[in-house]
CSV table of N, CA and C in Angstrom, one decimal:
chain,number,residue,atom,x,y,z
A,1,MET,N,-7.4,-8.4,-6.9
A,1,MET,CA,-6.3,-8.0,-7.7
A,1,MET,C,-5.3,-9.2,-7.8
A,2,GLU,N,-4.8,-9.5,-8.9
A,2,GLU,CA,-3.9,-10.7,-9.1
A,2,GLU,C,-2.5,-10.4,-8.4
A,3,ASP,N,-1.9,-11.5,-8.0
A,3,ASP,CA,-0.6,-11.4,-7.3
A,3,ASP,C,0.4,-10.6,-8.2
A,4,ALA,N,0.5,-10.9,-9.5
A,4,ALA,CA,1.5,-10.3,-10.4
A,4,ALA,C,1.2,-8.7,-10.4
A,5,THR,N,0.0,-8.3,-10.4
A,5,THR,CA,-0.4,-6.9,-10.4
A,5,THR,C,0.0,-6.3,-9.1
A,6,ILE,N,-0.1,-7.0,-8.0
A,6,ILE,CA,0.3,-6.5,-6.7
A,6,ILE,C,1.8,-6.3,-6.6
A,7,VAL,N,2.5,-7.2,-7.2
A,7,VAL,CA,4.0,-7.1,-7.2
A,7,VAL,C,4.4,-5.9,-8.0
A,8,LYS,N,3.8,-5.7,-9.2
A,8,LYS,CA,4.0,-4.5,-10.0
A,8,LYS,C,3.7,-3.2,-9.2
A,9,MET,N,2.6,-3.2,-8.4
A,9,MET,CA,2.2,-2.1,-7.6
A,9,MET,C,3.3,-1.8,-6.6
A,10,GLY,N,3.9,-2.9,-6.0
A,10,GLY,CA,5.0,-2.8,-5.1
A,10,GLY,C,6.2,-2.0,-5.6
A,11,TYR,N,6.5,-2.3,-6.9
A,11,TYR,CA,7.6,-1.6,-7.6
A,11,TYR,C,7.3,-0.1,-7.7
A,12,ALA,N,6.0,0.1,-8.1
A,12,ALA,CA,5.6,1.5,-8.2
A,12,ALA,C,5.6,2.3,-6.9
A,13,ILE,N,5.2,1.6,-5.8
A,13,ILE,CA,5.3,2.2,-4.5
A,13,ILE,C,6.7,2.5,-4.1
A,14,GLN,N,7.6,1.6,-4.4
A,14,GLN,CA,9.0,1.8,-4.1
A,14,GLN,C,9.6,3.0,-4.8
A,15,GLN,N,9.3,3.1,-6.1
A,15,GLN,CA,9.7,4.2,-6.9
A,15,GLN,C,9.2,5.5,-6.4
A,16,TYR,N,7.9,5.5,-6.0
A,16,TYR,CA,7.3,6.7,-5.4
A,16,TYR,C,8.0,7.2,-4.1
A,17,LEU,N,8.3,6.2,-3.3
A,17,LEU,CA,8.9,6.5,-2.0
A,17,LEU,C,10.3,7.0,-2.2
A,18,GLU,N,11.1,6.4,-3.1
A,18,GLU,CA,12.5,6.8,-3.4
A,18,GLU,C,12.5,8.2,-4.1
A,19,LYS,N,11.6,8.4,-5.0
A,19,LYS,CA,11.6,9.7,-5.8
A,19,LYS,C,11.1,10.8,-4.8
A,20,SER,N,10.2,10.6,-4.0
A,20,SER,CA,9.7,11.6,-3.0
A,20,SER,C,10.7,11.8,-1.9
A,21,ASN,N,11.6,10.8,-1.7
A,21,ASN,CA,12.5,10.9,-0.6
A,21,ASN,C,11.9,11.1,0.8
A,22,ILE,N,10.8,10.3,1.0
A,22,ILE,CA,10.1,10.4,2.3
A,22,ILE,C,10.3,9.1,3.0
A,23,PRO,N,10.4,9.1,4.3
A,23,PRO,CA,10.7,7.9,5.1
A,23,PRO,C,9.5,7.0,5.2
A,24,SER,N,8.3,7.5,5.1
A,24,SER,CA,7.1,6.7,5.3
A,24,SER,C,5.9,7.4,4.6
A,25,ALA,N,4.9,6.6,4.1
A,25,ALA,CA,3.7,7.2,3.5
A,25,ALA,C,2.5,6.3,3.9
A,26,LYS,N,1.4,7.0,4.1
A,26,LYS,CA,0.1,6.3,4.4
A,26,LYS,C,-0.5,6.0,3.1
A,27,PRO,N,-1.5,5.0,3.1
A,27,PRO,CA,-2.1,4.6,1.9
A,27,PRO,C,-2.8,5.8,1.1
A,28,LYS,N,-3.4,6.7,1.8
A,28,LYS,CA,-4.0,7.9,1.1
A,28,LYS,C,-3.0,8.7,0.4
A,29,GLU,N,-1.8,8.8,0.8
A,29,GLU,CA,-0.8,9.6,0.2
A,29,GLU,C,-0.3,8.9,-1.1
A,30,LEU,N,-0.5,7.6,-1.2
A,30,LEU,CA,0.0,6.9,-2.4
A,30,LEU,C,-1.1,6.8,-3.5
A,31,MET,N,-2.3,7.1,-3.2
A,31,MET,CA,-3.5,6.8,-4.1
A,31,MET,C,-3.4,7.6,-5.4
A,32,GLU,N,-3.0,8.9,-5.3
A,32,GLU,CA,-3.0,9.7,-6.5
A,32,GLU,C,-2.0,9.1,-7.6
A,33,SER,N,-0.8,8.7,-7.1
A,33,SER,CA,0.2,8.0,-8.0
A,33,SER,C,-0.3,6.7,-8.5
A,34,LEU,N,-0.9,5.9,-7.6
A,34,LEU,CA,-1.4,4.6,-8.1
A,34,LEU,C,-2.6,4.7,-9.0
A,35,ILE,N,-3.4,5.7,-8.9
A,35,ILE,CA,-4.5,5.9,-9.8
A,35,ILE,C,-3.9,6.4,-11.2
A,36,ALA,N,-2.9,7.2,-11.2
A,36,ALA,CA,-2.3,7.7,-12.4
A,36,ALA,C,-1.6,6.5,-13.2
A,37,LEU,N,-1.1,5.6,-12.4
A,37,LEU,CA,-0.5,4.4,-13.1
A,37,LEU,C,-1.5,3.3,-13.5
A,38,GLY,N,-2.8,3.5,-13.1
A,38,GLY,CA,-3.8,2.6,-13.6
A,38,GLY,C,-4.1,1.4,-12.6
A,39,PHE,N,-3.6,1.4,-11.4
A,39,PHE,CA,-3.9,0.4,-10.5
A,39,PHE,C,-5.3,0.5,-9.9
A,40,PHE,N,-5.8,1.7,-9.8
A,40,PHE,CA,-7.1,2.0,-9.3
A,40,PHE,C,-7.8,3.0,-10.2
A,41,GLU,N,-9.1,2.9,-10.2
A,41,GLU,CA,-9.9,3.9,-11.0
A,41,GLU,C,-10.1,5.2,-10.3
A,42,LYS,N,-10.4,5.1,-9.0
A,42,LYS,CA,-10.6,6.4,-8.2
A,42,LYS,C,-10.3,6.1,-6.7
A,43,ASP,N,-10.2,7.1,-6.0
A,43,ASP,CA,-10.0,7.0,-4.5
A,43,ASP,C,-11.3,7.5,-3.8
A,44,HIS,N,-11.7,6.7,-2.9
A,44,HIS,CA,-12.8,7.1,-2.1
A,44,HIS,C,-12.4,6.7,-0.7
A,45,ARG,N,-12.8,7.6,0.2
A,45,ARG,CA,-12.5,7.5,1.7
A,45,ARG,C,-11.0,7.4,2.0
A,46,GLU,N,-10.3,8.2,1.3
A,46,GLU,CA,-8.9,8.5,1.6
A,46,GLU,C,-8.0,7.2,1.7
A,47,GLY,N,-7.9,6.5,0.6
A,47,GLY,CA,-7.1,5.3,0.5
A,47,GLY,C,-7.8,4.0,0.8
A,48,GLN,N,-9.1,4.0,0.8
A,48,GLN,CA,-9.9,2.8,1.1
A,48,GLN,C,-9.6,1.6,0.1
A,49,PRO,N,-9.5,1.9,-1.2
A,49,PRO,CA,-9.2,0.8,-2.1
A,49,PRO,C,-7.9,0.1,-1.8
A,50,LEU,N,-6.8,0.8,-1.5
A,50,LEU,CA,-5.5,0.2,-1.1
A,50,LEU,C,-5.6,-0.5,0.2
A,51,ARG,N,-6.3,0.1,1.2
A,51,ARG,CA,-6.4,-0.6,2.5
A,51,ARG,C,-7.2,-1.9,2.4
A,52,ASN,N,-8.2,-1.9,1.5
A,52,ASN,CA,-9.0,-3.2,1.3
A,52,ASN,C,-8.0,-4.3,0.7
A,53,ILE,N,-7.2,-3.9,-0.2
A,53,ILE,CA,-6.2,-4.9,-0.7
A,53,ILE,C,-5.3,-5.3,0.4
A,54,LEU,N,-4.8,-4.4,1.2
A,54,LEU,CA,-3.9,-4.8,2.3
A,54,LEU,C,-4.6,-5.8,3.3
A,55,ARG,N,-5.8,-5.5,3.6
A,55,ARG,CA,-6.6,-6.4,4.4
A,55,ARG,C,-6.7,-7.8,3.8
A,56,ASP,N,-7.0,-7.8,2.5
A,56,ASP,CA,-7.1,-9.1,1.8
A,56,ASP,C,-5.8,-9.9,1.8
A,57,LEU,N,-4.7,-9.2,1.6
A,57,LEU,CA,-3.4,-9.8,1.6
A,57,LEU,C,-3.0,-10.3,3.0
A,58,ASP,N,-3.4,-9.5,4.0
A,58,ASP,CA,-3.1,-9.9,5.4
A,58,ASP,C,-3.9,-11.2,5.7
A,59,GLU,N,-5.2,-11.3,5.3
A,59,GLU,CA,-6.0,-12.4,5.6
A,59,GLU,C,-5.5,-13.7,4.9
A,60,SER,N,-4.9,-13.5,3.7
A,60,SER,CA,-4.4,-14.7,3.0
A,60,SER,C,-2.9,-14.9,3.2
A,61,ASN,N,-2.3,-14.2,4.1
A,61,ASN,CA,-0.9,-14.3,4.5
A,61,ASN,C,0.0,-14.0,3.2
A,62,LYS,N,-0.3,-13.0,2.5
A,62,LYS,CA,0.4,-12.6,1.3
A,62,LYS,C,1.0,-11.2,1.4
A,63,LEU,N,1.1,-10.6,2.6
A,63,LEU,CA,1.7,-9.3,2.7
A,63,LEU,C,3.1,-9.2,2.1
A,64,TYR,N,3.8,-10.3,2.0
A,64,TYR,CA,5.1,-10.3,1.5
A,64,TYR,C,5.2,-9.8,0.1
A,65,LEU,N,4.0,-9.8,-0.6
A,65,LEU,CA,4.0,-9.3,-2.0
A,65,LEU,C,4.3,-7.8,-2.1
A,66,LEU,N,4.0,-7.1,-1.0
A,66,LEU,CA,4.3,-5.7,-0.9
A,66,LEU,C,5.4,-5.5,0.3
A,67,PRO,N,6.6,-5.7,0.0
A,67,PRO,CA,7.6,-5.6,1.1
A,67,PRO,C,7.7,-4.3,1.8
A,68,GLN,N,7.2,-3.2,1.2
A,68,GLN,CA,7.3,-1.9,1.8
A,68,GLN,C,6.2,-1.7,2.9
A,69,VAL,N,5.3,-2.5,3.0
A,69,VAL,CA,4.1,-2.3,3.9
A,69,VAL,C,4.6,-2.6,5.3
A,70,GLU,N,4.1,-1.7,6.2
A,70,GLU,CA,4.3,-1.9,7.7
A,70,GLU,C,2.9,-1.9,8.3
A,71,LYS,N,2.7,-2.8,9.2
A,71,LYS,CA,1.3,-3.0,9.8
A,71,LYS,C,1.5,-2.8,11.3
A,72,GLU,N,0.6,-1.9,11.8
A,72,GLU,CA,0.6,-1.7,13.3
A,72,GLU,C,-0.8,-1.9,13.8
A,73,MET,N,-0.9,-2.9,14.7
A,73,MET,CA,-2.2,-3.2,15.3
A,73,MET,C,-2.6,-2.2,16.4
A,74,LYS,N,-3.7,-1.7,16.3
A,74,LYS,CA,-4.3,-0.8,17.3
A,74,LYS,C,-5.4,-1.6,18.0
A,75,ALA,N,-6.1,-1.0,18.9
A,75,ALA,CA,-7.2,-1.6,19.7
A,75,ALA,C,-8.3,-2.1,18.7
A,76,GLN,N,-8.7,-1.2,17.8
A,76,GLN,CA,-9.8,-1.5,16.9
A,76,GLN,C,-9.4,-1.6,15.4
A,77,ASN,N,-8.3,-0.9,15.1
A,77,ASN,CA,-8.0,-0.8,13.7
A,77,ASN,C,-6.5,-1.3,13.4
A,78,ILE,N,-6.2,-1.3,12.2
A,78,ILE,CA,-4.8,-1.6,11.7
A,78,ILE,C,-4.4,-0.3,11.1
A,79,TRP,N,-3.2,0.2,11.4
A,79,TRP,CA,-2.6,1.4,10.8
A,79,TRP,C,-1.6,0.9,9.8
A,80,TRP,N,-1.8,1.2,8.6
A,80,TRP,CA,-0.9,0.8,7.5
A,80,TRP,C,0.0,1.9,7.1
A,81,SER,N,1.3,1.6,6.8
A,81,SER,CA,2.2,2.6,6.3
A,81,SER,C,3.2,1.9,5.3
A,82,PHE,N,3.8,2.7,4.5
A,82,PHE,CA,4.8,2.1,3.5
A,82,PHE,C,6.1,2.8,3.7
A,83,GLU,N,7.2,2.0,3.8
A,83,GLU,CA,8.5,2.5,3.9
A,83,GLU,C,9.4,1.9,2.8
A,84,PRO,N,10.3,2.7,2.2
A,84,PRO,CA,11.1,2.1,1.1
A,84,PRO,C,12.0,1.0,1.6
A,85,VAL,N,12.1,0.0,0.7
A,85,VAL,CA,12.9,-1.2,1.0
A,85,VAL,C,14.4,-0.8,0.7
A,86,LYS,N,15.3,-1.1,1.6
A,86,LYS,CA,16.7,-0.8,1.4
A,86,LYS,C,17.4,-2.0,0.8
A,87,PHE,N,18.1,-1.8,-0.3
A,87,PHE,CA,18.8,-2.9,-0.9
A,87,PHE,C,20.2,-2.9,-0.6
């Protein structure tokens, strides 16, 4: 996915979090909204497409493109969550 598309997805995630008035969301909770907006075609394995993009961004040091993302390292996995950015 191109950087510009990822930035647009960040705005969509921010809107979702603000509209839902939730403090935090997991990737699988965002997928329905992101599919409706055309960022993904379908969800498989409960948020796997979004988690794949997050891993790619992390490997290329571009997580800053999605300022809402929080990364928590566990023993074997990474736990991803999204929190609204406060302006």
